[in-house]
mmCIF file of C-alpha atoms in Angstrom:
data_model
loop_
_atom_site.group_PDB
_atom_site.id
_atom_site.type_symbol
_atom_site.label_atom_id
_atom_site.label_comp_id
_atom_site.label_asym_id
_atom_site.label_seq_id
_atom_site.Cartn_x
_atom_site.Cartn_y
_atom_site.Cartn_z
ATOM 1 C CA MET A 100 119.777 113.100 -13.184
ATOM 2 C CA ASN A 101 118.403 110.533 -10.651
ATOM 3 C CA PRO A 102 116.580 112.218 -7.856
ATOM 4 C CA GLY A 103 115.275 109.843 -5.332
ATOM 5 C CA ALA A 104 116.791 106.708 -7.152
ATOM 6 C CA SER A 105 117.061 103.839 -5.038
ATOM 7 C CA GLN A 106 117.598 100.661 -7.375
ATOM 8 C CA ALA A 107 118.683 99.982 -10.978
ATOM 9 C CA PRO A 108 115.892 100.943 -13.497
ATOM 10 C CA ALA A 109 113.836 97.814 -14.689
ATOM 11 C CA MET A 110 112.374 99.812 -17.923
ATOM 12 C CA SER A 111 113.687 102.430 -19.839
ATOM 13 C CA VAL A 112 111.146 104.874 -21.627
ATOM 14 C CA ILE A 113 112.598 106.454 -24.654
ATOM 15 C CA LEU A 114 110.889 109.611 -25.850
ATOM 16 C CA VAL A 115 111.837 111.919 -28.760
ATOM 17 C CA THR A 116 110.384 115.206 -28.644
ATOM 18 C CA ASP A 117 111.251 118.722 -30.284
ATOM 19 C CA THR A 118 110.013 120.570 -27.241
ATOM 20 C CA TRP A 119 109.353 120.301 -23.575
ATOM 21 C CA GLU A 120 105.682 121.263 -23.865
ATOM 22 C CA ARG A 121 104.859 118.477 -26.436
ATOM 23 C CA ILE A 122 106.061 115.912 -23.997
ATOM 24 C CA ARG A 123 104.799 117.475 -20.416
ATOM 25 C CA ARG A 124 101.769 115.456 -20.331
ATOM 26 C CA VAL A 125 103.313 112.047 -20.949
ATOM 27 C CA VAL A 126 105.923 112.745 -18.294
ATOM 28 C CA GLU A 127 103.088 113.695 -15.697
ATOM 29 C CA LEU A 128 101.505 110.296 -16.381
ATOM 30 C CA LEU A 129 104.938 108.490 -16.023
ATOM 31 C CA ASP A 130 105.361 110.443 -12.631
ATOM 32 C CA ALA A 131 101.988 108.984 -11.622
ATOM 33 C CA GLN A 132 103.074 105.297 -12.230
ATOM 34 C CA SER A 133 103.100 102.944 -9.197
ATOM 35 C CA VAL A 134 106.780 101.679 -9.986
ATOM 36 C CA LYS A 135 108.250 105.041 -11.267
ATOM 37 C CA GLU A 136 111.147 104.263 -9.109
ATOM 38 C CA ARG A 137 112.117 101.448 -11.436
ATOM 39 C CA LEU A 138 111.660 103.795 -14.391
ATOM 40 C CA GLU A 139 114.544 105.575 -16.453
ATOM 41 C CA VAL A 140 113.290 107.982 -18.732
ATOM 42 C CA LEU A 141 115.515 109.157 -21.622
ATOM 43 C CA PHE A 142 114.756 112.180 -23.867
ATOM 44 C CA LEU A 143 116.223 112.615 -27.185
ATOM 45 C CA THR A 144 115.957 116.275 -28.089
ATOM 46 C CA PRO A 145 117.345 119.080 -30.058
ATOM 47 C CA GLU A 146 116.473 121.393 -26.927
ATOM 48 C CA PRO A 147 117.977 119.704 -24.065
ATOM 49 C CA ASP A 148 118.194 122.852 -21.823
ATOM 50 C CA THR A 149 114.438 123.456 -21.982
ATOM 51 C CA VAL A 150 113.678 119.770 -21.423
ATOM 52 C CA GLU A 151 116.111 119.602 -18.476
ATOM 53 C CA VAL A 152 114.380 122.725 -16.918
ATOM 54 C CA GLY A 153 110.833 121.282 -17.340
ATOM 55 C CA VAL A 154 111.829 117.598 -16.014
ATOM 56 C CA ALA A 155 113.363 119.072 -13.046
ATOM 57 C CA ALA A 156 110.052 119.391 -11.288
ATOM 58 C CA PHE A 157 109.654 115.646 -11.297
ATOM 59 C CA ASP A 158 111.557 113.340 -8.970
ATOM 60 C CA GLY A 159 111.576 109.677 -7.836
ATOM 61 C CA PHE A 160 112.339 108.142 -11.037
ATOM 62 C CA ALA A 161 115.303 105.540 -10.925
ATOM 63 C CA ALA A 162 117.111 107.937 -13.682
ATOM 64 C CA VAL A 163 116.143 110.896 -15.880
ATOM 65 C CA ARG A 164 118.590 111.646 -18.705
ATOM 66 C CA VAL A 165 118.220 114.214 -21.584
ATOM 67 C CA LEU A 166 120.387 113.405 -24.784
ATOM 68 C CA ARG A 167 120.947 116.057 -27.396
ATOM 69 C CA VAL A 168 120.114 115.099 -31.011
ATOM 70 C CA ASP A 169 120.699 117.309 -34.149
ATOM 71 C CA SER A 170 117.174 116.640 -35.028
ATOM 72 C CA VAL A 171 114.073 114.512 -34.264
ATOM 73 C CA TYR A 172 114.031 113.595 -38.003
ATOM 74 C CA PRO A 173 114.360 110.796 -39.083
ATOM 75 C CA LEU A 174 112.664 109.416 -35.768
ATOM 76 C CA SER A 175 114.011 105.864 -36.065
ATOM 77 C CA VAL A 176 117.500 107.227 -35.797
ATOM 78 C CA ALA A 177 116.752 109.092 -32.659
ATOM 79 C CA ARG A 178 114.807 106.261 -31.152
ATOM 80 C CA ALA A 179 117.889 103.800 -31.768
ATOM 81 C CA ILE A 180 120.312 106.316 -30.040
ATOM 82 C CA GLY A 181 117.915 105.965 -27.106
ATOM 83 C CA VAL A 182 117.835 102.196 -27.313
ATOM 84 C CA ARG A 183 121.683 102.014 -27.313
ATOM 85 C CA ALA A 184 122.002 104.533 -24.531
ATOM 86 C CA ALA A 185 119.294 103.001 -22.035
ATOM 87 C CA ALA A 186 120.490 101.374 -18.974
ATOM 88 C CA ALA A 187 117.454 98.935 -18.187
ATOM 89 C CA PRO A 188 117.129 95.503 -19.729
ATOM 90 C CA LEU A 189 113.630 96.473 -21.068
ATOM 91 C CA VAL A 190 112.898 99.330 -23.141
ATOM 92 C CA PHE A 191 109.582 101.182 -24.277
ATOM 93 C CA ILE A 192 109.651 103.437 -27.087
ATOM 94 C CA GLY A 193 106.983 105.891 -26.352
ATOM 95 C CA GLU A 194 105.713 108.927 -28.273
ATOM 96 C CA THR A 195 104.570 112.531 -27.697
ATOM 97 C CA HIS A 196 100.978 111.481 -28.050
ATOM 98 C CA SER A 197 100.652 108.035 -26.242
ATOM 99 C CA TYR A 198 99.488 108.245 -22.693
ATOM 100 C CA PRO A 199 99.972 105.593 -20.139
ATOM 101 C CA GLU A 200 97.397 104.697 -17.734
ATOM 102 C CA PRO A 201 97.815 103.840 -14.056
ATOM 103 C CA GLY A 202 99.481 100.508 -13.521
ATOM 104 C CA TRP A 203 100.929 100.557 -17.049
ATOM 105 C CA ALA A 204 104.535 100.390 -16.229
ATOM 106 C CA GLU A 205 104.169 97.602 -13.337
ATOM 107 C CA ALA A 206 102.038 95.426 -15.754
ATOM 108 C CA LEU A 207 104.705 95.773 -18.631
ATOM 109 C CA ILE A 208 107.588 94.984 -16.239
ATOM 110 C CA GLU A 209 105.763 91.885 -14.840
ATOM 111 C CA ALA A 210 104.876 90.444 -18.137
ATOM 112 C CA ALA A 211 108.360 90.910 -19.423
ATOM 113 C CA THR A 212 109.664 88.444 -16.954
ATOM 114 C CA SER A 213 108.259 85.728 -19.409
ATOM 115 C CA ALA A 214 108.042 87.636 -22.719
ATOM 116 C CA ASP A 215 110.821 89.403 -24.943
ATOM 117 C CA VAL A 216 108.043 91.668 -26.482
ATOM 118 C CA VAL A 217 104.971 93.006 -24.432
ATOM 119 C CA VAL A 218 102.295 94.843 -26.114
ATOM 120 C CA PRO A 219 99.918 97.017 -24.052
ATOM 121 C CA ALA A 220 96.318 97.332 -24.711
ATOM 122 C CA PHE A 221 95.516 100.784 -26.376
ATOM 123 C CA SER A 222 92.320 103.042 -26.190
ATOM 124 C CA ASN A 223 91.369 106.156 -28.049
ATOM 125 C CA PRO A 224 91.702 109.307 -25.930
ATOM 126 C CA ASN A 225 90.161 111.582 -28.507
ATOM 127 C CA PRO A 226 86.963 109.632 -29.108
ATOM 128 C CA ARG A 227 84.651 112.444 -30.397
ATOM 129 C CA GLU A 228 85.315 112.456 -33.976
ATOM 130 C CA ALA A 229 84.724 109.800 -36.699
ATOM 131 C CA LEU A 230 88.124 110.774 -38.200
ATOM 132 C CA SER A 231 90.036 110.080 -34.912
ATOM 133 C CA TRP A 232 88.249 106.781 -34.399
ATOM 134 C CA ALA A 233 89.015 105.684 -38.027
ATOM 135 C CA ALA A 234 92.634 106.268 -37.715
ATOM 136 C CA PHE A 235 92.736 104.597 -34.327
ATOM 137 C CA LEU A 236 90.978 101.574 -35.732
ATOM 138 C CA ALA A 237 93.338 101.449 -38.536
ATOM 139 C CA ASP A 238 96.703 101.899 -36.664
ATOM 140 C CA TYR A 239 95.963 100.350 -33.235
ATOM 141 C CA GLY A 240 92.503 98.827 -33.089
ATOM 142 C CA ILE A 241 93.834 95.277 -33.213
ATOM 143 C CA TRP A 242 95.595 95.852 -30.011
ATOM 144 C CA GLY A 243 92.490 97.502 -28.307
ATOM 145 C CA GLN A 244 91.549 97.206 -24.738
ATOM 146 C CA GLY A 245 89.247 94.272 -23.985
ATOM 147 C CA ARG A 246 91.205 91.825 -25.947
ATOM 148 C CA GLU A 247 92.456 88.525 -24.215
ATOM 149 C CA PRO A 248 95.958 88.168 -23.014
ATOM 150 C CA GLY A 249 97.884 86.038 -25.389
ATOM 151 C CA PRO A 250 100.750 85.735 -28.148
ATOM 152 C CA LEU A 251 100.818 88.188 -31.327
ATOM 153 C CA ASP A 252 102.446 87.699 -34.482
ATOM 154 C CA ARG A 253 102.065 91.495 -35.337
ATOM 155 C CA TRP A 254 102.793 94.386 -33.012
ATOM 156 C CA PRO A 255 103.744 98.074 -33.353
ATOM 157 C CA GLY A 256 107.069 98.955 -34.189
ATOM 158 C CA TYR A 257 107.124 101.100 -31.070
ATOM 159 C CA ASN A 258 104.804 101.690 -27.939
ATOM 160 C CA CYS A 259 105.804 98.448 -26.812
ATOM 161 C CA ALA A 260 108.075 96.998 -24.304
ATOM 162 C CA CYS A 261 111.158 95.014 -25.732
ATOM 163 C CA SER A 262 114.207 93.311 -24.643
ATOM 164 C CA ARG A 263 117.033 95.752 -25.222
ATOM 165 C CA SER A 264 119.552 92.918 -25.740
ATOM 166 C CA LEU A 265 117.287 91.695 -28.488
ATOM 167 C CA LEU A 266 116.934 95.047 -30.209
ATOM 168 C CA LEU A 267 120.862 95.777 -29.940
ATOM 169 C CA SER A 268 121.311 92.042 -31.688
ATOM 170 C CA LEU A 269 119.967 93.763 -34.929
ATOM 171 C CA GLY A 270 123.299 95.814 -34.838
ATOM 172 C CA GLU A 271 123.449 98.476 -37.720
ATOM 173 C CA ASP A 272 120.018 97.431 -38.848
ATOM 174 C CA LEU A 273 118.315 98.760 -35.729
ATOM 175 C CA ASP A 274 117.823 102.439 -36.908
ATOM 176 C CA ALA A 275 115.945 101.204 -39.940
ATOM 177 C CA ALA A 276 114.019 98.429 -38.292
ATOM 178 C CA ILE A 277 112.440 100.491 -35.544
ATOM 179 C CA GLY A 278 110.654 102.362 -38.450
ATOM 180 C CA ARG A 279 109.556 99.228 -40.018
ATOM 181 C CA ALA A 280 107.045 97.210 -37.971
ATOM 182 C CA GLY A 281 107.152 94.225 -40.663
ATOM 183 C CA GLU A 282 111.042 93.982 -40.278
ATOM 184 C CA ILE A 283 110.657 93.907 -36.499
ATOM 185 C CA TRP A 284 108.129 91.005 -36.869
ATOM 186 C CA ASN A 285 110.322 89.163 -39.106
ATOM 187 C CA ARG A 286 113.395 89.456 -36.743
ATOM 188 C CA LEU A 287 112.209 89.220 -33.142
ATOM 189 C CA PRO A 288 110.267 86.516 -31.135
ATOM 190 C CA ALA A 289 106.477 86.578 -31.289
ATOM 191 C CA ALA A 290 104.998 89.191 -28.738
ATOM 192 C CA HIS A 291 102.596 88.671 -25.708
ATOM 193 C CA PHE A 292 99.625 91.110 -25.601
ATOM 194 C CA GLU A 293 99.039 92.286 -21.828
ATOM 195 C CA PRO A 294 95.740 93.897 -21.161
ATOM 196 C CA ARG A 295 96.587 95.098 -17.621
ATOM 197 C CA ALA A 296 98.928 97.514 -19.315
ATOM 198 C CA ARG A 297 96.629 100.150 -20.761
ATOM 199 C CA MET A 298 97.754 103.182 -22.784
ATOM 200 C CA GLY A 299 95.880 105.867 -24.772
ATOM 201 C CA HIS A 300 96.966 106.909 -28.420
ATOM 202 C CA LEU A 301 95.996 110.125 -29.705
ATOM 203 C CA ASN A 302 94.960 110.402 -33.272
ATOM 204 C CA VAL A 303 95.025 112.824 -36.119
ATOM 205 C CA SER A 304 91.342 114.265 -36.648
ATOM 206 C CA ARG A 305 91.741 117.547 -38.553
ATOM 207 C CA PRO A 306 90.199 116.553 -42.076
ATOM 208 C CA ARG A 307 93.112 117.872 -44.369
ATOM 209 C CA GLU A 308 95.843 116.428 -42.025
ATOM 210 C CA TRP A 309 94.134 113.063 -41.532
ATOM 211 C CA MET A 310 93.744 112.279 -45.105
ATOM 212 C CA ASP A 311 97.496 113.384 -45.599
ATOM 213 C CA GLU A 312 98.577 110.997 -43.126
ATOM 214 C CA ARG A 313 96.579 108.194 -44.317
ATOM 215 C CA TYR A 314 98.270 108.621 -47.429
ATOM 216 C CA LEU A 315 101.574 109.047 -46.121
ATOM 217 C CA ALA A 316 101.143 105.737 -44.278
ATOM 218 C CA GLY A 317 100.485 104.000 -47.264
ATOM 219 C CA LEU A 318 103.434 105.539 -48.898
ATOM 220 C CA ILE A 319 105.803 104.323 -46.190
ATOM 221 C CA VAL A 320 104.255 100.699 -46.284
ATOM 222 C CA GLY A 321 104.641 100.421 -50.092
ATOM 223 C CA THR A 322 108.251 102.041 -49.956
ATOM 224 C CA ASP A 323 109.516 99.732 -47.114
ATOM 225 C CA ARG A 324 107.944 96.720 -48.456
ATOM 226 C CA ALA A 325 109.444 97.119 -52.046
ATOM 227 C CA VAL A 326 113.015 97.536 -50.964
ATOM 228 C CA GLY A 327 115.122 95.258 -53.439
ATOM 229 C CA TRP A 328 112.184 94.438 -55.575
ATOM 230 C CA SER A 329 112.364 94.377 -59.277
ATOM 231 C CA VAL A 330 110.330 96.662 -61.574
ATOM 232 C CA MET A 331 108.195 93.997 -62.533
ATOM 233 C CA ARG A 332 107.232 92.963 -58.978
ATOM 234 C CA ARG A 333 106.517 96.560 -58.182
ATOM 235 C CA ALA A 334 104.329 96.974 -61.304
ATOM 236 C CA ALA A 335 102.383 93.805 -60.445
ATOM 237 C CA TYR A 336 101.744 94.973 -56.626
ATOM 238 C CA ALA A 337 100.688 98.372 -58.049
ATOM 239 C CA LEU A 338 98.271 96.771 -60.335
ATOM 240 C CA ALA A 339 96.983 94.485 -57.461
ATOM 241 C CA ALA A 340 95.827 97.605 -55.584
ATOM 242 C CA PRO A 341 92.299 96.738 -55.659
ATOM 243 C CA ALA A 342 92.984 93.209 -54.150
ATOM 244 C CA ILE A 343 95.251 94.720 -51.695
ATOM 245 C CA PHE A 344 92.286 97.059 -50.443
ATOM 246 C CA VAL A 345 89.998 93.971 -49.886
ATOM 247 C CA VAL A 346 92.685 92.536 -47.922
ATOM 248 C CA VAL A 347 93.536 95.312 -45.639
ATOM 249 C CA VAL A 348 89.765 95.817 -44.917
ATOM 250 C CA TRP A 349 89.421 92.299 -44.179
ATOM 251 C CA ARG A 350 92.149 92.179 -41.565
ATOM 252 C CA GLY A 351 90.872 95.484 -40.155
ATOM 253 C CA LEU A 352 87.336 94.083 -39.598
ATOM 254 C CA PRO A 353 88.225 92.369 -36.252
ATOM 255 C CA ALA A 354 89.192 95.986 -34.773
ATOM 256 C CA VAL A 355 85.884 97.478 -36.048
ATOM 257 C CA ARG A 356 83.933 94.806 -34.572
ATOM 258 C CA TRP A 357 85.886 95.145 -31.188
ATOM 259 C CA ALA A 358 85.338 98.895 -31.129
ATOM 260 C CA ARG A 359 81.413 98.501 -31.828
ATOM 261 C CA ARG A 360 81.201 95.909 -28.991
ATOM 262 C CA GLN A 361 82.870 98.609 -26.625
ATOM 263 C CA GLY A 362 80.200 101.241 -27.217
ATOM 264 C CA ARG A 363 78.606 103.573 -29.715
ATOM 265 C CA LEU A 364 80.894 104.894 -32.356
ATOM 266 C CA PRO A 365 80.634 108.378 -33.720
ATOM 267 C CA ARG A 366 78.232 108.691 -36.857
ATOM 268 C CA GLY A 367 80.353 108.204 -39.945
ATOM 269 C CA THR A 368 83.222 106.256 -38.349
ATOM 270 C CA LEU A 369 82.697 103.047 -40.758
ATOM 271 C CA VAL A 370 82.536 105.279 -43.765
ATOM 272 C CA ALA A 371 85.967 107.118 -42.644
ATOM 273 C CA TRP A 372 87.783 104.028 -41.675
ATOM 274 C CA THR A 373 86.710 102.538 -44.930
ATOM 275 C CA PHE A 374 87.795 105.733 -46.923
ATOM 276 C CA GLY A 375 91.110 106.039 -44.935
ATOM 277 C CA MET A 376 91.903 102.212 -46.014
ATOM 278 C CA LEU A 377 91.369 103.439 -49.637
ATOM 279 C CA VAL A 378 93.564 106.567 -49.239
ATOM 280 C CA ARG A 379 96.190 104.274 -47.583
ATOM 281 C CA VAL A 380 96.238 101.676 -50.375
ATOM 282 C CA ALA A 381 96.464 104.399 -53.119
ATOM 283 C CA GLY A 382 99.509 105.606 -51.260
ATOM 284 C CA GLU A 383 101.021 102.125 -51.179
ATOM 285 C CA ALA A 384 100.483 101.744 -55.016
ATOM 286 C CA VAL A 385 102.086 105.180 -55.786
ATOM 287 C CA ALA A 386 104.986 103.939 -53.612
ATOM 288 C CA TYR A 387 105.232 100.691 -55.793
ATOM 289 C CA VAL A 388 105.756 102.753 -58.805
ATOM 290 C CA PHE A 389 107.460 105.871 -57.707
ATOM 291 C CA GLY A 390 108.983 105.196 -54.229
ATOM 292 C CA MET A 391 108.886 107.972 -51.515
ATOM 293 C CA SER A 392 110.530 111.372 -51.340
ATOM 294 C CA GLU A 393 112.331 112.604 -48.552
ATOM 295 C CA ASP A 394 109.774 115.521 -48.110
ATOM 296 C CA ALA A 395 107.110 113.062 -47.699
ATOM 297 C CA ARG A 396 108.893 110.993 -44.783
ATOM 298 C CA LEU A 397 109.608 114.461 -43.103
ATOM 299 C CA ARG A 398 105.867 115.190 -43.329
ATOM 300 C CA MET A 399 105.149 111.745 -41.647
ATOM 301 C CA ASN A 400 107.835 112.359 -38.969
ATOM 302 C CA ALA A 401 106.124 115.650 -38.259
ATOM 303 C CA TYR A 402 102.758 114.011 -37.862
ATOM 304 C CA GLU A 403 104.272 111.479 -35.369
ATOM 305 C CA VAL A 404 106.024 114.240 -33.302
ATOM 306 C CA ARG A 405 103.532 116.999 -33.430
ATOM 307 C CA LYS A 406 100.396 115.000 -33.328
ATOM 308 C CA THR A 407 98.809 117.043 -30.561
ATOM 309 C CA SER A 408 98.689 120.020 -33.093
ATOM 310 C CA TYR A 409 96.504 118.003 -35.541
ATOM 311 C CA VAL A 410 93.310 117.110 -33.388
ATOM 312 C CA VAL A 411 90.103 118.785 -33.365
ATOM 313 C CA THR A 412 89.509 118.181 -29.380
ATOM 314 C CA GLY A 413 92.241 117.113 -27.231
ATOM 315 C CA PRO A 414 92.188 113.965 -24.686
#
């Protein structure tokens, strides 16, 4: 479908979702973009019929395509299908809970004329709970709104605009690389931070699920990092967990300082953030010894797709 299309797309937005309702708000915000006629929107979903019905109410995009996938798990595979199917030279792998603000698309497209990877500025759209802030600061705080534009040596594996040709150059490794931010950093050029492109990222804030997500995040980091390692190296990293905790807290402090400059944080945010880092490092240490089960990966994928179900208050 390409109602109202007048030119080839400049950016393809790739969205993986299990239902239409879960992605509706993101589509509404894309529909409000000043350059929506330059956007191709690709949906990867096991329910193409319901998504097609829902998106039919929106027009003016360069193109809208709904592609059927057997499952949204693993997410990296579904996202890689979207990258390969995209028509634009620039791709943005979005999420069901990442909300573009006005001017977001235009700023990304402009910045991409001089950079292969462009990272938007993130904000917290459910800011009332300390747990939400703790998760946001741990996951996206270093790319928070208010940071000056410039080069980055670390960026998210998704929620950023990237040259499609660069991603395709990863070949068969694309599926795995999309799910491993560290691998993306090592194999693609440095990114550019663009503060004019603003985006909200919703965060888990229900206590039980919040703790589980923090732990699973650590499991993923440890499992992916230890691919190909010897038993002795795995053991050494597991025993070094206290030192790793100090390192991740130290690296995260700039994000905390940024948030405190932006305004008053909910009471208990710093305690929750520190505890969350401790839980994450515990998960990482467990992964070095035991790896990560398929069930754990599926749980983390579920948090990523259904995050709007695990918040105390919505945006």
